[in-house]
């Protein structure tokens, strides 16, 4: 539209407007071209310094050449420490361990053998092999991924804001032009006069200087970023690049809830906040604060629950405050140290790399803090982060469990001990050949896969609850998230302890020895059922709040979705899927009956429902895991029928069947425990223990 205004000023010979608009447009173009050309030159120089080299077989000799000169079909040698210069297929050599975390997100190096593929950009950690180049440049795995990112077409927040403003002004200007032109034509006004009128409206309604102002602003931003050793190749990337420092690099945050006398019972919180001008002064002590203080970032921002002087008793009198380690000046630079100190570091069973602090607020003049949200609504505000944290702790449990399984699996493949039961002589075998070790490994593997699938589905539900275009579907997904967050947290973390303990058992006596590393996973896993609310707290939340809040509507919706998978399994012509389907049917039925019992019991005997809540949570977890394993089995069977990767998909199908036969039956056992009520648990007086 700015260009349209320039054209109209030219047609009406309004030279002053034409000169101003054209000058601003040219200025904007020159600034953008100059900055992006400067960034491109800097990036080119940087790429030249970082250019990879490759050892390639040329004319019968091994030569070191630039990686950009490689072509498909070239023979290259990959050694310890090399960055793999292209996508390659390994053709000779015994062993290569490759770190491809930057490409695939895998936390551990991957072992490669002859016939397998290694990706450009991954790093050789051990071994040496010869390979043939299969793809270079944009045709590599990394290149194709980069191309997808490049063509994604995502707009920055700044671009979106400018477009919204511009679209509104354009619509407004065009509406005025149409209306006034109709009126002027009715009165017989000349065409030239109409053009002049349109030009006046366009120039008046569209800020013609806005692009130039934005270009100058972004150019200054690019200059500042370059001094911080950050180069952006496109002007619109400046906002995102600048945000990286704000979000990731210069500060970390903590949640300060627990006090010595107020653990799970937050109604007992005593920390106080006294109003003073535009802020508050905080006094009190908090314990178990993860990463409460450190020097890895410039600042630490504490979110603190405290009471104002006139706050009512209980949780309805708790407010939330933001308390920085260092106060921030008006120019965003760091100012003086706030009155908040770490007075002790907890000595823990595990997670020794994570400092857990006792934080003291207001030992001198009072720690300066700022109210977040409204007074007396702090617990509701904090729970926005608590739900996220509970989901993340569930995934932490999954991660520890998976690592414990990986270590146990690798040890079982290497540790030679004993002969198979049906052999009296001959070579001894690795312990993975023994039935009980197989049982333990399959128990670990199947539950880790079920936990991972369940966690992924929950993460998807969280995204859909925020971003689905349909408001009704957003509400449905949020209800699902609210219902299952306690299960993700409680079930996954309880299993992580079991799986890490089983990992030690696979190692036998060596598992109890620190040198193997198996003990660390059990120590690290043990805190996860306690973090962010114990499993008992999660179970009470599930039964006392989530089920009671909607009388089981969200659970009924979940069960209905599970029955859809039951129907698919019932139609399948496969022995494995038949077994899995029967197991899922029994598990879903157990979940449905347990839910009905809890809802009926809670209204007249809440203590009995509370006694059953922990077992009900675990029942829900096992059935949700079985639901996801059944879904995986359906996909694996279809892939097997199509002849796709029979090794991988065959293992998926076998693991799903193991879960159905060996793990899912726990749902029926837990149903019986839930229905038994709480009379025996509550039978003894406190003195009789």
XYZ file of C-alpha atoms in Angstrom:
689
model
C 0.000 0.000 0.000
C 2.917 2.352 0.575
C 4.009 1.642 -2.991
C 0.413 2.354 -4.083
C 0.573 5.714 -2.322
C 3.802 6.508 -4.200
C 2.148 5.575 -7.517
C -0.895 7.749 -6.813
C 1.300 10.703 -5.881
C 3.111 10.232 -9.209
C -0.152 10.118 -11.196
C -1.481 13.246 -9.465
C 1.931 14.961 -9.776
C 2.111 15.560 -6.036
C 5.898 15.693 -6.133
C 6.464 16.432 -2.442
C 4.595 13.315 -1.300
C 6.210 11.260 -4.069
C 9.696 12.374 -3.027
C 9.141 11.681 0.700
C 7.559 8.239 0.169
C 10.144 7.143 -2.427
C 13.036 8.295 -0.227
C 11.702 6.303 2.743
C 11.199 3.196 0.608
C 14.724 3.424 -0.818
C 16.170 4.068 2.644
C 14.405 0.965 3.997
C 15.673 -1.189 1.107
C 19.274 0.032 1.434
C 19.375 -0.548 5.215
C 17.971 -4.073 4.872
C 20.299 -4.975 1.995
C 23.366 -3.568 3.731
C 22.755 -5.343 7.047
C 21.928 -8.706 5.497
C 24.904 -8.462 3.115
C 27.186 -7.688 6.062
C 25.802 -10.689 7.978
C 26.214 -12.907 4.911
C 29.875 -11.875 4.562
C 30.514 -12.558 8.253
C 28.844 -15.961 8.018
C 30.828 -16.811 4.904
C 34.082 -15.990 6.692
C 33.005 -18.038 9.702
C 32.060 -21.000 7.525
C 35.450 -20.781 5.839
C 37.194 -21.086 9.214
C 34.953 -23.991 10.254
C 35.111 -25.856 6.920
C 35.378 -29.608 7.427
C 38.132 -31.753 6.033
C 37.763 -35.348 4.920
C 40.171 -38.233 4.309
C 39.163 -39.538 0.896
C 40.574 -42.212 -1.383
C 41.646 -40.456 -4.577
C 43.777 -42.110 -7.311
C 44.579 -45.001 -4.983
C 45.863 -42.729 -2.187
C 44.313 -41.361 1.012
C 44.199 -37.570 0.756
C 42.823 -34.851 2.989
C 40.375 -32.729 1.002
C 37.697 -30.171 1.765
C 34.397 -31.806 2.678
C 32.603 -29.635 0.110
C 34.580 -31.416 -2.641
C 33.183 -34.832 -1.738
C 30.744 -36.490 -4.129
C 28.482 -39.527 -3.813
C 30.552 -42.648 -4.365
C 33.736 -41.276 -2.760
C 35.463 -43.580 -0.262
C 36.292 -41.899 3.062
C 37.967 -42.989 6.293
C 36.377 -42.004 9.609
C 38.444 -41.991 12.798
C 38.048 -41.119 16.471
C 37.207 -37.411 16.852
C 36.187 -36.819 13.216
C 33.072 -34.848 12.338
C 31.501 -37.022 9.654
C 31.664 -34.871 6.495
C 28.711 -36.342 4.580
C 26.025 -38.995 4.825
C 27.893 -42.283 4.450
C 27.339 -46.036 4.396
C 29.903 -47.977 6.423
C 31.576 -50.655 4.310
C 34.725 -51.764 6.130
C 35.937 -51.955 9.707
C 34.842 -53.544 12.968
C 33.321 -50.795 15.033
C 32.349 -47.115 15.163
C 30.608 -45.289 17.989
C 28.900 -42.101 16.799
C 27.453 -39.157 18.749
C 24.510 -37.926 16.675
C 22.717 -36.066 19.488
C 22.725 -32.782 17.545
C 20.738 -34.452 14.757
C 18.463 -36.966 16.488
C 18.389 -35.906 20.142
C 19.750 -39.258 21.364
C 21.587 -38.764 24.638
C 24.097 -41.583 24.144
C 26.515 -42.488 21.336
C 25.167 -45.023 18.841
C 27.159 -48.094 17.833
C 27.492 -48.538 14.061
C 28.484 -51.626 12.091
C 29.201 -52.493 8.484
C 26.195 -51.799 6.258
C 24.737 -49.103 8.511
C 24.419 -45.380 7.763
C 26.128 -42.496 9.572
C 24.895 -38.933 9.201
C 26.738 -35.786 8.234
C 27.564 -33.625 11.252
C 27.698 -36.456 13.786
C 30.939 -37.108 15.684
C 32.990 -40.298 15.798
C 33.571 -41.096 19.478
C 35.300 -44.493 19.191
C 36.637 -46.818 16.537
C 37.618 -46.403 12.890
C 35.811 -47.465 9.707
C 35.825 -46.930 5.943
C 32.632 -45.668 4.305
C 31.179 -44.701 0.950
C 29.577 -41.266 0.567
C 25.821 -41.465 -0.149
C 24.823 -37.822 0.146
C 26.415 -34.388 0.384
C 25.297 -30.837 1.084
C 21.546 -30.304 0.851
C 21.038 -33.997 0.102
C 22.199 -35.125 3.569
C 19.934 -35.840 6.531
C 21.059 -32.563 8.091
C 20.687 -30.683 4.807
C 17.127 -31.877 4.277
C 16.225 -30.935 7.839
C 17.761 -27.484 7.412
C 15.809 -27.039 4.174
C 12.563 -27.823 5.958
C 13.369 -25.239 8.616
C 14.344 -22.691 5.970
C 11.107 -23.180 4.026
C 8.850 -23.344 7.074
C 7.910 -19.700 6.543
C 7.391 -18.909 10.226
C 6.940 -15.212 10.962
C 8.435 -13.474 13.956
C 6.192 -11.847 16.537
C 7.370 -8.476 15.242
C 6.367 -9.309 11.680
C 2.971 -10.566 12.815
C 2.359 -7.399 14.836
C 3.347 -5.135 11.945
C 1.157 -7.100 9.527
C -1.830 -6.871 11.855
C -1.413 -3.121 12.196
C -0.895 -2.702 8.458
C -3.864 -4.901 7.520
C -6.154 -2.960 9.822
C -5.005 0.386 8.424
C -5.283 -0.855 4.836
C -8.820 -2.123 5.412
C -9.765 1.148 7.082
C -8.248 3.254 4.264
C -9.837 1.202 1.480
C -13.238 1.351 3.180
C -13.012 5.140 3.406
C -11.879 5.405 -0.226
C -14.791 3.274 -1.455
C -17.374 5.170 0.589
C -16.084 8.647 -0.262
C -15.518 7.766 -3.930
C -19.132 6.654 -4.203
C -20.265 9.944 -2.710
C -17.965 11.998 -4.948
C -19.027 10.099 -8.087
C -22.643 10.727 -7.171
C -21.864 14.456 -7.135
C -19.954 14.230 -10.426
C -16.411 14.816 -9.151
C -13.584 14.415 -11.701
C -11.351 11.310 -11.794
C -8.185 13.293 -10.959
C -9.912 14.746 -7.926
C -10.817 11.210 -6.797
C -7.184 10.131 -7.159
C -6.023 13.058 -5.025
C -8.640 12.162 -2.425
C -7.443 8.529 -2.387
C -3.831 9.698 -2.025
C -4.720 11.902 0.954
C -6.494 9.010 2.661
C -3.653 6.566 1.999
C -0.934 8.908 3.221
C -3.023 9.878 6.264
C -3.914 6.349 7.316
C -0.700 4.419 6.530
C 2.470 5.221 8.532
C 4.798 5.417 5.554
C 7.828 5.821 7.812
C 7.130 2.605 9.735
C 9.253 0.242 7.560
C 12.210 2.612 7.681
C 11.908 3.024 11.450
C 11.733 -0.765 11.910
C 14.743 -1.297 9.638
C 16.837 1.169 11.632
C 15.698 -0.445 14.890
C 16.595 -3.931 13.666
C 19.919 -2.721 12.278
C 20.828 -1.351 15.709
C 19.711 -4.670 17.214
C 21.916 -6.585 14.787
C 24.883 -4.395 15.730
C 24.333 -5.072 19.442
C 23.978 -8.810 18.834
C 27.182 -8.868 16.788
C 29.040 -7.475 19.801
C 27.675 -10.444 21.765
C 29.090 -12.796 19.073
C 25.665 -13.558 17.616
C 25.131 -13.156 13.876
C 21.705 -13.160 12.221
C 21.461 -13.763 8.493
C 17.956 -12.257 8.169
C 16.728 -9.064 9.754
C 13.476 -10.652 10.962
C 15.476 -13.211 12.976
C 16.762 -10.505 15.318
C 13.772 -10.692 17.651
C 14.138 -14.462 18.088
C 17.918 -14.263 18.528
C 17.586 -11.482 21.101
C 15.010 -13.560 22.944
C 17.453 -16.459 23.335
C 19.526 -14.505 25.842
C 16.429 -13.464 27.754
C 14.951 -16.945 27.878
C 17.950 -19.213 28.279
C 21.240 -17.582 29.080
C 21.140 -14.825 31.648
C 18.868 -16.152 34.396
C 17.304 -19.260 35.867
C 14.202 -19.575 38.009
C 13.089 -21.430 41.127
C 9.785 -22.261 42.806
C 9.779 -21.575 46.565
C 6.871 -23.335 48.269
C 8.105 -25.632 51.038
C 9.018 -24.400 54.533
C 10.335 -26.410 57.503
C 6.835 -26.590 59.019
C 4.936 -26.520 55.692
C 5.679 -29.409 53.344
C 2.661 -30.751 51.509
C 0.415 -28.616 53.756
C 0.886 -25.212 52.142
C -1.844 -23.727 54.340
C 0.879 -23.594 57.030
C 3.141 -21.238 55.012
C 4.525 -18.464 57.282
C 6.730 -16.416 54.933
C 5.408 -12.860 54.943
C 5.366 -10.032 52.415
C 5.014 -6.435 53.596
C 3.876 -3.799 51.029
C 6.294 -0.937 50.368
C 5.739 1.566 47.540
C 5.589 -0.392 44.245
C 7.046 -3.584 45.743
C 7.016 -5.783 48.834
C 9.579 -6.789 51.459
C 9.716 -10.554 52.018
C 10.806 -12.383 55.174
C 11.031 -16.126 55.802
C 12.791 -19.379 54.955
C 12.200 -21.935 52.183
C 13.691 -25.428 51.915
C 14.305 -28.026 49.177
C 14.847 -25.309 46.530
C 16.401 -26.922 43.448
C 19.188 -24.765 41.974
C 18.365 -22.115 44.576
C 21.738 -20.422 44.086
C 24.675 -20.807 41.706
C 27.007 -18.737 39.505
C 26.219 -20.329 36.132
C 23.973 -17.404 35.142
C 23.985 -13.712 35.923
C 20.780 -13.815 37.947
C 18.409 -16.221 39.693
C 14.721 -15.340 39.872
C 12.737 -16.851 42.735
C 8.963 -17.319 42.659
C 7.973 -17.267 46.314
C 4.720 -18.068 48.130
C 4.136 -15.711 51.070
C 1.367 -13.986 53.049
C 0.554 -10.278 53.129
C -0.205 -8.764 56.573
C -4.000 -8.849 56.173
C -4.225 -12.193 54.336
C -6.848 -14.714 55.499
C -5.779 -18.029 57.021
C -5.153 -21.133 54.927
C -4.363 -21.468 51.245
C -6.762 -18.632 50.363
C -4.330 -16.182 51.957
C -1.238 -17.096 49.924
C 0.200 -14.715 47.305
C 2.949 -15.189 44.721
C 5.993 -12.908 44.468
C 8.942 -12.578 42.101
C 12.197 -12.071 44.029
C 15.433 -11.679 41.997
C 18.858 -12.521 43.405
C 20.081 -9.214 41.959
C 17.793 -6.235 41.539
C 17.463 -4.927 37.991
C 18.135 -1.280 37.121
C 15.935 0.855 34.882
C 18.283 0.231 31.928
C 17.963 -3.582 32.438
C 21.470 -3.887 33.865
C 21.978 -5.777 37.121
C 21.976 -3.703 40.293
C 22.624 -4.446 43.953
C 22.320 -7.863 45.604
C 18.857 -8.516 47.019
C 18.363 -9.669 50.599
C 18.062 -13.358 49.709
C 20.745 -15.914 50.560
C 21.425 -19.630 50.329
C 22.164 -20.586 53.943
C 22.610 -24.337 53.455
C 23.000 -27.052 50.824
C 21.049 -30.256 51.423
C 23.063 -33.508 51.445
C 20.962 -35.944 49.471
C 20.723 -39.631 48.630
C 21.120 -38.907 44.905
C 21.039 -36.166 42.212
C 24.323 -34.809 43.555
C 24.848 -32.592 40.495
C 21.769 -30.556 41.442
C 22.224 -28.113 44.360
C 19.187 -28.265 46.681
C 19.207 -25.185 48.875
C 17.768 -23.702 52.041
C 16.914 -20.121 51.051
C 16.553 -17.302 53.555
C 14.641 -14.131 52.625
C 14.934 -10.867 54.544
C 17.705 -11.501 57.077
C 18.560 -7.772 56.942
C 16.157 -5.224 55.429
C 13.790 -7.628 53.695
C 14.059 -9.103 50.214
C 12.470 -6.893 47.568
C 9.804 -8.763 45.626
C 7.049 -7.980 43.142
C 3.505 -9.317 43.246
C 2.634 -11.799 40.488
C -1.066 -11.742 39.615
C -3.469 -10.884 42.423
C -3.056 -11.002 46.179
C -4.311 -14.230 47.807
C -4.348 -16.037 44.428
C -0.758 -17.219 44.625
C -1.423 -20.937 44.850
C -3.559 -20.899 41.692
C -0.846 -18.937 39.865
C 1.881 -21.298 41.086
C -0.080 -24.339 39.932
C 0.315 -23.164 36.342
C 3.979 -24.062 36.783
C 3.353 -26.957 39.160
C 1.407 -28.907 36.520
C 4.203 -28.344 34.011
C 6.775 -29.365 36.619
C 4.848 -32.527 37.511
C 4.753 -33.573 33.874
C 8.501 -32.911 33.572
C 9.262 -34.945 36.711
C 7.285 -37.829 35.223
C 9.510 -37.610 32.160
C 12.550 -37.417 34.444
C 11.454 -40.731 35.929
C 11.087 -42.131 32.417
C 14.587 -40.928 31.491
C 16.254 -42.504 34.532
C 14.342 -45.757 33.968
C 15.379 -45.907 30.318
C 19.023 -45.310 31.174
C 18.888 -48.012 33.846
C 17.443 -50.400 31.264
C 20.101 -49.537 28.679
C 22.903 -50.193 31.156
C 21.372 -53.476 32.332
C 20.830 -54.621 28.734
C 24.417 -53.871 27.729
C 25.811 -55.581 30.825
C 23.650 -58.659 30.199
C 25.041 -58.939 26.675
C 28.649 -58.754 27.895
C 28.635 -60.656 31.195
C 29.440 -64.344 30.566
C 28.163 -66.652 33.294
C 26.789 -70.194 33.257
C 25.369 -72.421 30.544
C 21.810 -72.670 29.203
C 19.554 -74.929 31.309
C 19.356 -77.566 28.587
C 23.155 -77.837 28.202
C 25.449 -79.693 30.585
C 28.680 -78.835 28.804
C 30.086 -76.491 26.228
C 30.837 -72.787 26.254
C 29.360 -70.513 28.862
C 27.044 -67.831 27.573
C 26.174 -64.203 28.252
C 23.583 -63.882 31.000
C 21.063 -62.420 28.530
C 20.565 -66.050 27.434
C 19.132 -67.025 30.844
C 15.313 -66.970 31.194
C 15.090 -64.945 34.418
C 17.395 -62.247 33.065
C 15.208 -62.106 29.946
C 12.165 -61.697 32.213
C 13.756 -58.768 34.023
C 14.914 -57.084 30.822
C 11.525 -57.496 29.134
C 9.808 -56.108 32.233
C 12.087 -53.065 32.099
C 11.876 -52.622 28.326
C 8.086 -52.989 28.026
C 7.330 -50.583 30.864
C 9.813 -47.992 29.580
C 8.162 -48.126 26.143
C 4.694 -47.822 27.713
C 5.810 -44.875 29.858
C 7.382 -43.123 26.883
C 4.320 -43.523 24.666
C 2.010 -42.325 27.455
C 4.237 -39.292 28.123
C 4.287 -38.404 24.406
C 0.504 -38.617 24.152
C 0.149 -36.418 27.228
C 2.558 -33.860 25.758
C 0.453 -33.828 22.585
C -2.687 -33.274 24.644
C -0.999 -30.325 26.358
C -0.157 -28.780 22.977
C -3.677 -29.334 21.680
C -5.158 -27.829 24.846
C -3.260 -24.629 24.006
C -3.292 -24.531 20.217
C -6.227 -26.505 18.762
C -8.376 -24.159 16.612
C -11.636 -25.546 18.022
C -12.485 -24.153 21.481
C -14.504 -27.249 22.433
C -11.588 -29.532 21.546
C -9.184 -27.323 23.533
C -11.456 -27.669 26.553
C -11.674 -31.462 26.090
C -7.907 -31.807 25.836
C -7.369 -29.601 28.887
C -9.741 -31.818 30.871
C -7.672 -34.823 29.746
C -4.435 -33.093 30.807
C -5.859 -32.117 34.209
C -7.001 -35.695 34.786
C -3.794 -37.464 33.768
C -0.998 -35.143 34.979
C -1.059 -36.869 38.406
C -0.843 -40.259 36.649
C 2.103 -39.268 34.439
C 3.898 -37.954 37.489
C 2.979 -40.681 39.962
C 2.991 -43.828 37.798
C 6.128 -43.006 35.792
C 8.156 -42.102 38.877
C 7.057 -45.137 40.900
C 8.009 -47.364 37.963
C 11.348 -45.579 37.601
C 12.323 -46.747 41.096
C 11.205 -50.317 40.345
C 13.020 -50.390 37.016
C 16.241 -48.905 38.421
C 16.134 -51.494 41.221
C 15.617 -54.273 38.669
C 18.614 -52.906 36.771
C 20.782 -53.533 39.834
C 19.345 -57.048 40.071
C 20.339 -57.794 36.469
C 23.928 -56.896 37.405
C 23.840 -59.272 40.370
C 26.555 -58.598 42.921
C 28.260 -56.161 40.553
C 25.139 -53.992 40.601
C 25.709 -53.260 44.273
C 29.216 -52.027 43.532
C 29.564 -48.339 42.711
C 32.024 -48.889 39.859
C 29.340 -50.295 37.547
C 27.192 -47.144 37.890
C 23.921 -49.077 38.300
C 23.442 -47.778 41.866
C 23.324 -44.161 40.723
C 20.138 -44.686 38.742
C 18.310 -46.017 41.787
C 19.528 -43.108 43.925
C 18.586 -40.569 41.270
C 15.197 -42.202 40.610
C 14.268 -42.347 44.290
C 13.578 -38.633 44.585
C 11.162 -38.525 41.644
C 8.136 -39.981 43.529
C 8.747 -37.208 46.099
C 9.492 -34.233 43.804
C 6.645 -31.772 43.144
C 4.245 -33.617 45.429
C 4.576 -37.223 46.584
C 2.722 -40.066 44.896
C 0.195 -39.867 47.740
C -0.413 -36.203 46.917
C -0.847 -37.056 43.232
C -3.312 -39.826 44.095
C -5.295 -37.523 46.377
C -5.367 -34.922 43.586
C -6.576 -37.536 41.077
C -9.367 -38.887 43.279
C -10.290 -35.891 45.424
C -10.118 -33.173 42.778
C -9.880 -34.430 39.210
C -12.466 -37.228 39.372
C -14.743 -35.438 41.822
C -14.612 -32.130 39.940
C -16.476 -33.443 36.865
C -17.919 -36.649 38.355
C -15.684 -38.764 36.127
C -16.621 -37.149 32.794
C -13.009 -36.782 31.590
C -12.241 -40.363 32.628
C -15.342 -41.603 30.777
C -14.140 -39.778 27.645
C -10.714 -41.423 28.004
C -12.240 -44.887 28.441
C -14.387 -44.362 25.356
C -11.252 -43.566 23.334
C -9.575 -46.718 24.660
C -12.584 -48.776 23.560
C -11.984 -47.526 20.016
C -8.595 -49.293 20.057
C -10.308 -52.383 21.490
C -12.582 -52.430 18.441
C -9.637 -52.207 16.037
C -7.877 -55.091 17.792
C -11.036 -57.211 17.728
C -11.159 -56.936 13.933
C -7.508 -57.910 13.455
C -6.635 -61.358 12.097
C -3.550 -61.960 14.248
C -2.804 -64.150 17.258
C -0.645 -61.449 18.857
C -3.271 -58.731 18.419
C -5.991 -61.036 19.754
C -4.033 -61.565 22.974
C -3.291 -57.839 23.275
C -6.938 -56.966 22.595
C -8.240 -59.325 25.275
C -5.778 -57.885 27.790
C -6.748 -54.303 26.941
C -10.453 -55.154 27.282
C -9.872 -56.591 30.749
C -7.734 -53.604 31.768
C -10.241 -51.006 30.558
C -13.046 -52.852 32.320
C -11.021 -52.839 35.548
C -10.385 -49.091 35.178
C -14.059 -48.398 34.541
C -15.210 -50.444 37.544
C -12.582 -48.928 39.833
C -13.622 -45.425 38.726
C -17.268 -46.159 39.493
C -16.339 -47.494 42.952
C -14.216 -44.446 43.773
C -16.923 -41.995 42.661
C -19.631 -43.804 44.627
C -17.460 -44.190 47.742
C -15.981 -40.689 47.831
C -19.348 -39.026 48.442
C -20.114 -40.938 51.689
C -16.714 -42.291 52.850
C -13.861 -40.051 51.653
C -11.333 -41.837 53.894
C -11.990 -45.155 52.136
C -11.598 -43.475 48.743
C -8.375 -41.828 49.927
C -7.003 -45.191 51.084
C -7.703 -46.614 47.614
C -6.343 -43.582 45.722
C -2.719 -44.746 45.397
C -3.687 -48.121 43.967
C -6.271 -46.440 41.733
C -3.560 -44.139 40.337
C -1.286 -47.089 39.570
C -4.192 -49.011 37.975
C -4.864 -46.012 35.733
C -1.200 -45.856 34.767
C -0.935 -49.535 33.854
C -4.088 -49.343 31.706
C -2.971 -46.123 29.987
C 0.370 -47.809 29.265
C -1.426 -50.870 27.887
C -3.597 -48.633 25.714
C -0.506 -47.088 24.148
C 1.244 -50.441 23.719
C -1.870 -51.722 21.938
C -1.776 -48.750 19.571
C 1.902 -49.434 18.898
C 1.107 -53.107 18.227
C -1.465 -52.180 15.572
C 1.060 -50.006 13.750
C 3.858 -52.570 14.105
C 1.656 -55.333 12.672
C 0.714 -53.226 9.647
C 4.397 -52.397 9.044
C 5.357 -56.052 9.343
C 2.668 -57.016 6.833
C 4.158 -54.441 4.459
C 7.645 -55.897 4.944
C 9.059 -52.764 6.614
C 11.988 -53.264 9.024
C 10.909 -56.662 10.414
C 13.529 -56.591 13.169
C 12.310 -53.362 14.726
C 8.572 -53.879 14.234
C 8.760 -57.523 15.258
C 10.373 -56.458 18.534
C 7.640 -53.839 19.038
C 4.921 -56.424 18.581
C 6.605 -58.936 20.908
C 7.150 -56.263 23.578
C 3.501 -55.194 23.385
C 2.395 -58.812 23.838
C 4.699 -59.207 26.842
C 3.146 -56.096 28.407
C -0.334 -57.474 27.743
C 0.459 -60.862 29.302
C 2.859 -59.975 32.119
C 2.167 -56.352 33.136
C -1.461 -55.513 32.322
C -2.945 -58.224 34.620
C -1.866 -56.021 37.543
C -4.925 -53.898 36.731
C -7.261 -56.724 37.845
C -5.272 -57.256 41.036
C -5.351 -53.527 41.812
C -9.117 -53.444 41.160
C -9.608 -56.043 43.910
C -7.441 -54.006 46.282
C -9.338 -50.797 45.489
C -12.701 -52.480 46.093
C -11.568 -53.969 49.391
C -11.949 -50.557 50.990
C -9.868 -49.162 53.798
C -11.128 -50.913 56.913
C -7.978 -52.986 57.463
C -5.652 -50.077 56.705
C -7.431 -47.840 59.224
C -7.988 -50.579 61.809
C -5.077 -49.789 64.135
C -4.808 -46.788 66.394
C -1.651 -44.678 66.217
C -0.405 -46.251 69.462
C -0.667 -49.770 68.000
C 1.994 -49.121 65.354
